[in-house]
GROMACS .gro file of C-alpha atoms in nm:
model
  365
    1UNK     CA    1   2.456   1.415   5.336
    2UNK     CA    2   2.277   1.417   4.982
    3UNK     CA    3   2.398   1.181   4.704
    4UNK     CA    4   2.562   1.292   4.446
    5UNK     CA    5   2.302   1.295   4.161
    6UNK     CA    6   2.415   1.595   3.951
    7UNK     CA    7   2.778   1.472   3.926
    8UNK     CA    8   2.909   1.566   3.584
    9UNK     CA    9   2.580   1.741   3.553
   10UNK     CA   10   2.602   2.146   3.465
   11UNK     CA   11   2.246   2.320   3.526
   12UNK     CA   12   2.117   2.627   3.322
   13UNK     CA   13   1.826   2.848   3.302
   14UNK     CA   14   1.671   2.984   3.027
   15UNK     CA   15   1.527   3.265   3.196
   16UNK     CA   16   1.303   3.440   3.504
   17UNK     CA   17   1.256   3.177   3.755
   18UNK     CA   18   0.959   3.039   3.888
   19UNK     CA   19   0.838   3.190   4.210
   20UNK     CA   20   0.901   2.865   4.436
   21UNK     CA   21   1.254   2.874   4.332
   22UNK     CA   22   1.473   3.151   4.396
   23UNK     CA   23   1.849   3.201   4.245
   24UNK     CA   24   2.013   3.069   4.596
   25UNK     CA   25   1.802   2.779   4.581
   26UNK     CA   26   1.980   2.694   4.270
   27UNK     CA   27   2.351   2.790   4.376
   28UNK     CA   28   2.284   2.595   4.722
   29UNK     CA   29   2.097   2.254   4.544
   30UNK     CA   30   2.317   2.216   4.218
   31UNK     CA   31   2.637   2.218   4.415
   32UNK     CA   32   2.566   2.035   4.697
   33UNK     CA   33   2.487   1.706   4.525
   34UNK     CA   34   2.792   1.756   4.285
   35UNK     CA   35   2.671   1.967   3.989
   36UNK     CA   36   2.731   2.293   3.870
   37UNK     CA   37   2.510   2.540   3.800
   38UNK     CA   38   2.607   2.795   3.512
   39UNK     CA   39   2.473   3.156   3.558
   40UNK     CA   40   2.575   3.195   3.165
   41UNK     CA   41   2.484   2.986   2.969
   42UNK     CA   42   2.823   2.786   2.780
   43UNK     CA   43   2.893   2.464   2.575
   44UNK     CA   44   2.950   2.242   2.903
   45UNK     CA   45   2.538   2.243   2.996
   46UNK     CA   46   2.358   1.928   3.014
   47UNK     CA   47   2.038   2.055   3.144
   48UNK     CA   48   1.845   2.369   3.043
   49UNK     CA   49   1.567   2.429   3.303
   50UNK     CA   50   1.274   2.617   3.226
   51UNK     CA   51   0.904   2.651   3.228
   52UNK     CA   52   0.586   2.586   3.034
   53UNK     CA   53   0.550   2.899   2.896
   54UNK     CA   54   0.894   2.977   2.849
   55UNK     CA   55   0.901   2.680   2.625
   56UNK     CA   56   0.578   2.744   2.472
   57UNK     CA   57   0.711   3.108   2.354
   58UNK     CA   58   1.066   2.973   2.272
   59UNK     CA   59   1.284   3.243   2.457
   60UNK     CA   60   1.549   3.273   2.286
   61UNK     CA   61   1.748   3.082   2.469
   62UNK     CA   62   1.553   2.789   2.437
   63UNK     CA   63   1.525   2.842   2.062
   64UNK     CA   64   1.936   2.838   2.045
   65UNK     CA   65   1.886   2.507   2.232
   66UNK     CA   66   1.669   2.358   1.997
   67UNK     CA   67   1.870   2.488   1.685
   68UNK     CA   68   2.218   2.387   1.793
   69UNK     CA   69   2.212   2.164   2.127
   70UNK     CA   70   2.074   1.859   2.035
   71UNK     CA   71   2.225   1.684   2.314
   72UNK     CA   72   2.094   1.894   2.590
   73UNK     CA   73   1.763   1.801   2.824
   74UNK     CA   74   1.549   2.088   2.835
   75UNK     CA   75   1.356   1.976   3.170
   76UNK     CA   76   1.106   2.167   3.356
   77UNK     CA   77   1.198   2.307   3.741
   78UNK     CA   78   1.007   2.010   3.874
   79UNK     CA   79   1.243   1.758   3.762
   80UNK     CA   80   1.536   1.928   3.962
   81UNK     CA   81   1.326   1.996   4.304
   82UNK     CA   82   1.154   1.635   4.304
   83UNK     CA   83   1.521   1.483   4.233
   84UNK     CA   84   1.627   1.709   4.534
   85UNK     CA   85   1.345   1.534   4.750
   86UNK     CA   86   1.377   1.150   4.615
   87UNK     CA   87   1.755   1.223   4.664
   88UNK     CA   88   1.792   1.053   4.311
   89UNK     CA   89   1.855   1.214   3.993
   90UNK     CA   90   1.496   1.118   3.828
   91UNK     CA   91   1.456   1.018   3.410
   92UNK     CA   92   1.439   1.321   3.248
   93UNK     CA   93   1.177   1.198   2.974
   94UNK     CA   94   0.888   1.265   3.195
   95UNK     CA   95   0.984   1.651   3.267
   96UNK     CA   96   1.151   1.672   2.904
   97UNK     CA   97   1.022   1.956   2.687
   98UNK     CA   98   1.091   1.780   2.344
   99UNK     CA   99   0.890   1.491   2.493
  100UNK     CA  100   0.616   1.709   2.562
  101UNK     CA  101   0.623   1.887   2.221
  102UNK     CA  102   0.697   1.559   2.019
  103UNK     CA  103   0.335   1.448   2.244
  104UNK     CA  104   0.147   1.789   2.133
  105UNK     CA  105   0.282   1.780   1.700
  106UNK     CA  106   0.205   1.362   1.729
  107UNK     CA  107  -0.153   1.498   1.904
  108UNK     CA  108  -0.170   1.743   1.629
  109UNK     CA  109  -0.146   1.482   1.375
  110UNK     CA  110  -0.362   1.274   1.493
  111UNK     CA  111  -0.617   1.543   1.491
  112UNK     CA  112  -0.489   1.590   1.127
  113UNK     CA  113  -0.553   1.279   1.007
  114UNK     CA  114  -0.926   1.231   1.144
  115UNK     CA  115  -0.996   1.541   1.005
  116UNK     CA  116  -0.856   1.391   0.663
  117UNK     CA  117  -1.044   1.090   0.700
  118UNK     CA  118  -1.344   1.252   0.780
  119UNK     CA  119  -1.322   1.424   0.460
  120UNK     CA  120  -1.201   1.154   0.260
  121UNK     CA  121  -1.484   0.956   0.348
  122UNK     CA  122  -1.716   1.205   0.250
  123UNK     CA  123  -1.635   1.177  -0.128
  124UNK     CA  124  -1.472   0.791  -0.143
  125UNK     CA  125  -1.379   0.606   0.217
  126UNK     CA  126  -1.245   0.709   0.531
  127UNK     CA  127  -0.883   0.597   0.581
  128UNK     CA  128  -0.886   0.573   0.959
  129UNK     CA  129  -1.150   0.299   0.918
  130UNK     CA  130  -1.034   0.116   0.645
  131UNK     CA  131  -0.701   0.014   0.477
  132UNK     CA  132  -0.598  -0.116   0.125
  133UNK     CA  133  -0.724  -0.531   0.085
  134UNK     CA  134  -0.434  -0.768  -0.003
  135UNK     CA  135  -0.474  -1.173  -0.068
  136UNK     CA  136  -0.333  -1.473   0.042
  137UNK     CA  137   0.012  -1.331  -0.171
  138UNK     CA  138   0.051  -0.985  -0.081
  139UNK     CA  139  -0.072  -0.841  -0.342
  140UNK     CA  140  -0.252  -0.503  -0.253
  141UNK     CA  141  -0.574  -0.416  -0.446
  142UNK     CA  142  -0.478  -0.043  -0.528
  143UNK     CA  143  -0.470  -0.071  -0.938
  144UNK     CA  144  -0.367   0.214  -1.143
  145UNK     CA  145  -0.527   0.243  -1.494
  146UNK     CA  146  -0.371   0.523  -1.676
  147UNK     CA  147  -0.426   0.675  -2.099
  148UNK     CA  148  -0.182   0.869  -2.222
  149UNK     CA  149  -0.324   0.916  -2.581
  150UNK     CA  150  -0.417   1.310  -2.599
  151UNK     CA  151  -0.667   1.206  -2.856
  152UNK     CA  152  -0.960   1.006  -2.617
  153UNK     CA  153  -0.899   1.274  -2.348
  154UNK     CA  154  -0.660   1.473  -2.169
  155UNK     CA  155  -0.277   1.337  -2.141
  156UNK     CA  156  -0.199   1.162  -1.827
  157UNK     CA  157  -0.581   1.064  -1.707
  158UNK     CA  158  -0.561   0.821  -1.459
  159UNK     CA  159  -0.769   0.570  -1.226
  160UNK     CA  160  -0.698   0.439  -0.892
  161UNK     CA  161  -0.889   0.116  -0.826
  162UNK     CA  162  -0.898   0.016  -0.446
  163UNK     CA  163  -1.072  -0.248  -0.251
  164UNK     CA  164  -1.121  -0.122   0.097
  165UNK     CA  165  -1.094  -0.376   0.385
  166UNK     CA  166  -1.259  -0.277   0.760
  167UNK     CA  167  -1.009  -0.251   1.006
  168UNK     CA  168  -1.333  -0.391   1.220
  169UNK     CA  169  -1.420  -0.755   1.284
  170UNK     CA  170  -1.603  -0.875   1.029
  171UNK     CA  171  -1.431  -0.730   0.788
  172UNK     CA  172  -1.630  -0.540   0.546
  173UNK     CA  173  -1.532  -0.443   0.221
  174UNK     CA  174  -1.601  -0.144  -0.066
  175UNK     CA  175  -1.465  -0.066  -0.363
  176UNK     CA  176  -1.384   0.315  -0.526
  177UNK     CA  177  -1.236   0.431  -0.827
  178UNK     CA  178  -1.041   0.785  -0.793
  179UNK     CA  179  -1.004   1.004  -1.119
  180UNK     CA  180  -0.747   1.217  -1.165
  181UNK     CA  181  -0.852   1.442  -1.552
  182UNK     CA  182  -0.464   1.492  -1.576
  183UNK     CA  183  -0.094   1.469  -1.387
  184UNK     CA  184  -0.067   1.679  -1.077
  185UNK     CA  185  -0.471   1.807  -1.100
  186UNK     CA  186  -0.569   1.832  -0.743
  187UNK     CA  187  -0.957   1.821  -0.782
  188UNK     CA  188  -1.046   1.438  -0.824
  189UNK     CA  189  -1.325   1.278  -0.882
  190UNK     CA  190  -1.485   0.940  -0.671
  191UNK     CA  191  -1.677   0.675  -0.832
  192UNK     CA  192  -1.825   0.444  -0.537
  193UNK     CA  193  -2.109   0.269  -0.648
  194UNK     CA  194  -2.222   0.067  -0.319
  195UNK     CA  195  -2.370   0.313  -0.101
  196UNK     CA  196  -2.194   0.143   0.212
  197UNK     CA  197  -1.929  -0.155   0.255
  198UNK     CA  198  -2.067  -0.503   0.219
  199UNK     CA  199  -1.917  -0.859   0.148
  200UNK     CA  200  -1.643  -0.922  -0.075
  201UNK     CA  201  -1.767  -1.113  -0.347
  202UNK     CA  202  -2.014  -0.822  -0.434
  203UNK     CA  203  -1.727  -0.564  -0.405
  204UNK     CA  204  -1.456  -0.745  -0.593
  205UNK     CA  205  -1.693  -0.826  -0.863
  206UNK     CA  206  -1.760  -0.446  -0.898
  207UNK     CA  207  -1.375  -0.394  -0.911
  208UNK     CA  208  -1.324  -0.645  -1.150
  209UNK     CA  209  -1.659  -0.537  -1.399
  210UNK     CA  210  -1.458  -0.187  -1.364
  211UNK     CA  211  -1.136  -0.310  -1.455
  212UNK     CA  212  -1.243  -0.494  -1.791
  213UNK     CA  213  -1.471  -0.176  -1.889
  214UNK     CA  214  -1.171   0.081  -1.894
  215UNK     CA  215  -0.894  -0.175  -2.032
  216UNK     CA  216  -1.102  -0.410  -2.236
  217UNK     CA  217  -0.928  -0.706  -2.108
  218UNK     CA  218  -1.023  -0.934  -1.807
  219UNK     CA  219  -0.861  -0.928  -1.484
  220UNK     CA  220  -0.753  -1.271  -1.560
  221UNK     CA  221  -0.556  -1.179  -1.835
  222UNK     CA  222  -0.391  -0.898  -1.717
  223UNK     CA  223  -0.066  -1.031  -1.772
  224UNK     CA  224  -0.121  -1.197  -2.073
  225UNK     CA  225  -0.226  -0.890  -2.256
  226UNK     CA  226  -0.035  -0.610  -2.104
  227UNK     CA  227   0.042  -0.345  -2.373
  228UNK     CA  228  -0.150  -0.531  -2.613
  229UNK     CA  229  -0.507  -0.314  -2.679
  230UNK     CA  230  -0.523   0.044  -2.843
  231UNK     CA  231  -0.431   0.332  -2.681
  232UNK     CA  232  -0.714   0.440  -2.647
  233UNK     CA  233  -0.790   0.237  -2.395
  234UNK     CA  234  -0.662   0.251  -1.993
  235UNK     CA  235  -0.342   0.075  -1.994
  236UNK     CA  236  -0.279  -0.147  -1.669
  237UNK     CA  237   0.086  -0.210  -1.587
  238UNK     CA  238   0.153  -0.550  -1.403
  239UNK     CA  239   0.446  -0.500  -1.118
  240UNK     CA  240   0.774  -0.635  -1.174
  241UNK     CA  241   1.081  -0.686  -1.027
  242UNK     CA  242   0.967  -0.986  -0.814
  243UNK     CA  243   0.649  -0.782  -0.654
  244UNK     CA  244   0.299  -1.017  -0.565
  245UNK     CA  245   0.058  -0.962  -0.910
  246UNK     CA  246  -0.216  -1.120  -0.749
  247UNK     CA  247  -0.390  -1.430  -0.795
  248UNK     CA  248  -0.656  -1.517  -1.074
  249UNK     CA  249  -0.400  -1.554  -1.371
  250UNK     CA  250  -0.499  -1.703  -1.695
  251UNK     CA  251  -0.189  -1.956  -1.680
  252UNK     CA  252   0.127  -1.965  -1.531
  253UNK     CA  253   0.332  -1.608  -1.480
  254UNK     CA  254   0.616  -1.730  -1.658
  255UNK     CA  255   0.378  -1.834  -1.957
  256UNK     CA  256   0.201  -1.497  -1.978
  257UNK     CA  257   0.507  -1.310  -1.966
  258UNK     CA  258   0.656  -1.462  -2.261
  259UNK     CA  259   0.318  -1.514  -2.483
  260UNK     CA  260   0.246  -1.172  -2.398
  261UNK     CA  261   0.628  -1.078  -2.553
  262UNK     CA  262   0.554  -1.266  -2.847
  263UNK     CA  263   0.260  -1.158  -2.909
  264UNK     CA  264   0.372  -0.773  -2.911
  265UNK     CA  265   0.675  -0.908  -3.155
  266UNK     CA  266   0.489  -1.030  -3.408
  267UNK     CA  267   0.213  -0.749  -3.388
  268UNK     CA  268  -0.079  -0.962  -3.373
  269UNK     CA  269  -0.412  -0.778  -3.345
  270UNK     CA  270  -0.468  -0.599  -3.048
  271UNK     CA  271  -0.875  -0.576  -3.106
  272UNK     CA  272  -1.020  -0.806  -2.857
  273UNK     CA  273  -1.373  -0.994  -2.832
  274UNK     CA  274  -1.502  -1.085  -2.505
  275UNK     CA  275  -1.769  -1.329  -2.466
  276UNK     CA  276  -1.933  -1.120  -2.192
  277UNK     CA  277  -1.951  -0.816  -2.404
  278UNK     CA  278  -2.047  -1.025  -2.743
  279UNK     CA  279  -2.297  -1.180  -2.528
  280UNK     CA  280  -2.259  -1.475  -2.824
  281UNK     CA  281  -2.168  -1.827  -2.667
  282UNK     CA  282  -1.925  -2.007  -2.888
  283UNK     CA  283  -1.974  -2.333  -2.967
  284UNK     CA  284  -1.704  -2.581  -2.765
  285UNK     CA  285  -1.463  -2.679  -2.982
  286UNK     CA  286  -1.294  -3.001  -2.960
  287UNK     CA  287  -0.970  -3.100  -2.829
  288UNK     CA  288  -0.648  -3.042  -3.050
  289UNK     CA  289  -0.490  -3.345  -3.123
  290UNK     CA  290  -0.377  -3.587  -2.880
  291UNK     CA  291  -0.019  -3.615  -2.783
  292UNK     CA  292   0.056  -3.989  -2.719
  293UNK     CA  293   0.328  -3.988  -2.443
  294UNK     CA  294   0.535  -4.324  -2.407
  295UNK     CA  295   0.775  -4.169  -2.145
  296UNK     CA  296   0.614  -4.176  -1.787
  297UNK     CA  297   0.639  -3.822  -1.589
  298UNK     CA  298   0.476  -3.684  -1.923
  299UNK     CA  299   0.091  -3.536  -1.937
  300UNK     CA  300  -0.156  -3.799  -2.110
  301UNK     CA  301  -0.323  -3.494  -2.280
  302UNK     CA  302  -0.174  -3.162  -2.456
  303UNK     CA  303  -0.337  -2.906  -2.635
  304UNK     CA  304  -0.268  -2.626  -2.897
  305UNK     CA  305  -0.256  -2.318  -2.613
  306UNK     CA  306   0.114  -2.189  -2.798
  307UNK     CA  307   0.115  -2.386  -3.099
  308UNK     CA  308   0.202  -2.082  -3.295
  309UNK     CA  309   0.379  -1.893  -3.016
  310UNK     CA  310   0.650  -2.076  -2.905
  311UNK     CA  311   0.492  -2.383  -2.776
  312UNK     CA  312   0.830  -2.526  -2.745
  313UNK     CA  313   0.939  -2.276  -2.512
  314UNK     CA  314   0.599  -2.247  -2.296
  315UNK     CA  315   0.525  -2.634  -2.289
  316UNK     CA  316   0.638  -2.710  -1.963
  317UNK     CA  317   0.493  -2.395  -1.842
  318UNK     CA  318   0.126  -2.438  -1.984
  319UNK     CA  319   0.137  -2.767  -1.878
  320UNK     CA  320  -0.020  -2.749  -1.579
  321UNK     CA  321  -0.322  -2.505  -1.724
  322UNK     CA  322  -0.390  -2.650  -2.019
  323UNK     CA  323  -0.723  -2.925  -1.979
  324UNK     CA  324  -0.679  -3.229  -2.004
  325UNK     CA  325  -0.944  -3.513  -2.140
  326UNK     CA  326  -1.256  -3.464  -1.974
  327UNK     CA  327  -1.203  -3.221  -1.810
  328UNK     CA  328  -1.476  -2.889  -1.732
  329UNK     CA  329  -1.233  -2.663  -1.919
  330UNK     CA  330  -1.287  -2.793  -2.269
  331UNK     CA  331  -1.398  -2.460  -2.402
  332UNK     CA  332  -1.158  -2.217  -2.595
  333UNK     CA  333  -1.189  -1.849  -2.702
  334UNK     CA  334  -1.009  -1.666  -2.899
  335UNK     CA  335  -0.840  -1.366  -2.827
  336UNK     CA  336  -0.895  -1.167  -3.124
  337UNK     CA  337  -1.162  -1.174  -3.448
  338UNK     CA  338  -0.832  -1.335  -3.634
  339UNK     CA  339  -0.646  -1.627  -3.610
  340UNK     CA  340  -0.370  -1.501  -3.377
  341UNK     CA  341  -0.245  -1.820  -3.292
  342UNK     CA  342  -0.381  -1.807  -2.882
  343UNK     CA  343  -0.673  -1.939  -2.773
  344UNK     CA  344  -0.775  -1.862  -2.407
  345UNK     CA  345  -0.984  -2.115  -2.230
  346UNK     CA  346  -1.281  -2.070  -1.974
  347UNK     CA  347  -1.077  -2.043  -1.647
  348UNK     CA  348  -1.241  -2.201  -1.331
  349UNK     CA  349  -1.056  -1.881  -1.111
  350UNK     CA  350  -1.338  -1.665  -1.217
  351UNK     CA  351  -1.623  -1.909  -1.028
  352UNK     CA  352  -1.358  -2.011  -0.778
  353UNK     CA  353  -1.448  -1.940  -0.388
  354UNK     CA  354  -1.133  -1.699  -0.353
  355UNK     CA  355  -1.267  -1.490  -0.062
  356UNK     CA  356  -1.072  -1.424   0.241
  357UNK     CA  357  -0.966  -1.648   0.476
  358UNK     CA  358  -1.060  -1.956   0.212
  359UNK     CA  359  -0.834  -2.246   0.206
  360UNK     CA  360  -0.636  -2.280  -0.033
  361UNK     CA  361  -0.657  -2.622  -0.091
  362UNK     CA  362  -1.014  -2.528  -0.168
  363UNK     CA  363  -0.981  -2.200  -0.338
  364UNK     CA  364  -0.679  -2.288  -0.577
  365UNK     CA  365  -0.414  -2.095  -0.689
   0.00000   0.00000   0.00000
């Protein structure tokens, strides 16, 4: 005696049946091992059977299916006849027809996106062989630079600065710059200058000469002077709302976020001089004046970082960044051709060792 494998199972076609199956084949099966096999098609199915290339032309029967039956199996004939001959009612993912079209879109997609890549990497890098870099903190190296002063350019010109990472061991790495003229203009332009991917040092140094060219500012002190140069230069906007903004800051977060405030509330030039593009060493200047501390827990040493922007406020937080006596950081520049009251020392980040997979005990924060 079969088992009863089709209990509370009702069977439907969709259409013609196959030729090793005939109608009393169905009526004799379905019923014998408990099921029910509907003739017309009603609400109570479970199972729709049909074939490849009913499926593939989506009878209308399946299509209804589809459409409104989310719940029902549309199986192929095999999975009733080889449940008829293991005497078991068999899983119906292997014979299901939504698993084999989810298979042939996914399939499709794939296709899609090697085809993408392909292309991609023809005028930048391919996707399916590399991905976006991030460091030690999560912060991903995809940096939008965008202008919005209709004056130096279109409105809404924009750069996307990535460093690419090898999904292949050793990584690899390779920087490109998208440009997009305007919002929403499909034909942009690539700016990769390595002609293939090479170490990191060479590649983040490319992003980073990049970055300082279009805003004027360094990388370092792209928190400190966020919103701070003329429009018509490429604005970078740090992230907020508790996001990673990298590593290589001039001073603390905290810090730059509120010099950077008071700066922009007391208006203080925005030009700024770089010693890079001055190419004019300035002399070291020496220490401001010493801070005797009686207290212990107190710094031996303090300098005149905020003196005239809320040093109060930003003592604690400078603290830790500002030199102390003897130290290799003794050198101060200042940010603009006027007294603005901030003077930015030589940071150690920028000759740091902050490559991947560096301690960082040894690399620093």
């Amino acid at each position: 005696m079969p088992r009863q494998i089709f209990k509370n199972r009702v069977l439907a076609t969709a259409g013609p049946l196959p030729p090793t199956i005939t109608l009393d084949n169905l009526r004799t099966w379905i019923p014998l091992r408990k099921g029910r096999f509907a003739e017309a098609f009603d609400d109570e199915v479970t199972h729709l059977l049909c074939t490849h290339e009913q499926f593939k032309k989506r009878v209308p029967l399946v299509k209804k299916v589809l459409k409104d039956y989310k719940r029902i199996h549309i199986v192929h004939y095999d999975w009733l006849e080889f449940s008829a001959v293991a005497n078991k009612r068999l899983p119906e993912r292997e014979y299901s027809m939504r698993h084999i079209l989810a298979k042939e879109r996914a399939e499709k997609r794939e296709r899609n996106r090697q085809e993408n890549g392909r292309r991609e990497g023809e005028r930048g890098v391919n996707p399916t062989l590399f991905h976006i870099y991030q460091d030690r903190d999560f912060f991903p190296y995809q940096i939008d630079l965008t202008r919005n002063s209709s004056d130096d350019g279109e409105f809404g010109q924009r750069y996307t600065l990535t460093l690419w990472e090898s999904n292949a061991k050793p990584h690899l790495y390779w920087f490109t710059a998208k440009f997009i003229r305007r919002k929403g203009d499909p034909n942009a332009s690539y700016h990769r200058p390595s002609p293939c991917s090479g170490k990191w040092r060479h590649e983040m140094d490319l992003l980073l000469d990049f970055f300082r060219i279009k805003t004027g500012i360094d990388w370092q002190d792209r928190v400190l002077l966020a919103g701070t140069t003329p429009l018509s230069a490429f604005q970078y906007t740090p992230p907020t709302g508790g996001k990673p903004v990298g590593r290589r800051l001039r001073f603390s977060y905290d810090c730059c976020v509120e010099l950077n405030l008071e700066w922009k509330q007391q208006n203080l030039p925005q030009e700024i001089v770089h010693k890079k593009d001055s190419g004019e060493a300035e002399e070291a200047v020496e220490m401001a004046e010493d801070y005797d501390r009686e207290s212990v827990g107190h710094d031996a040493d303090d300098s005149d970082i905020a003196s005239n922007l809320g040093k109060d406020n930003c003592e604690n937080k400078t603290s830790a960044a500002r030199p102390t006596r003897g130290s290799n950081c003794s050198k101060k520049e200042p940010l603009g051709p006027k007294d603005s009251g901030i003077w930015l020392q030589e940071d150690s980040a920028e000759t740091a060792d902050d490559e991947p997979g560096a301690s960082p005990m040894e690399t620093g924060s």
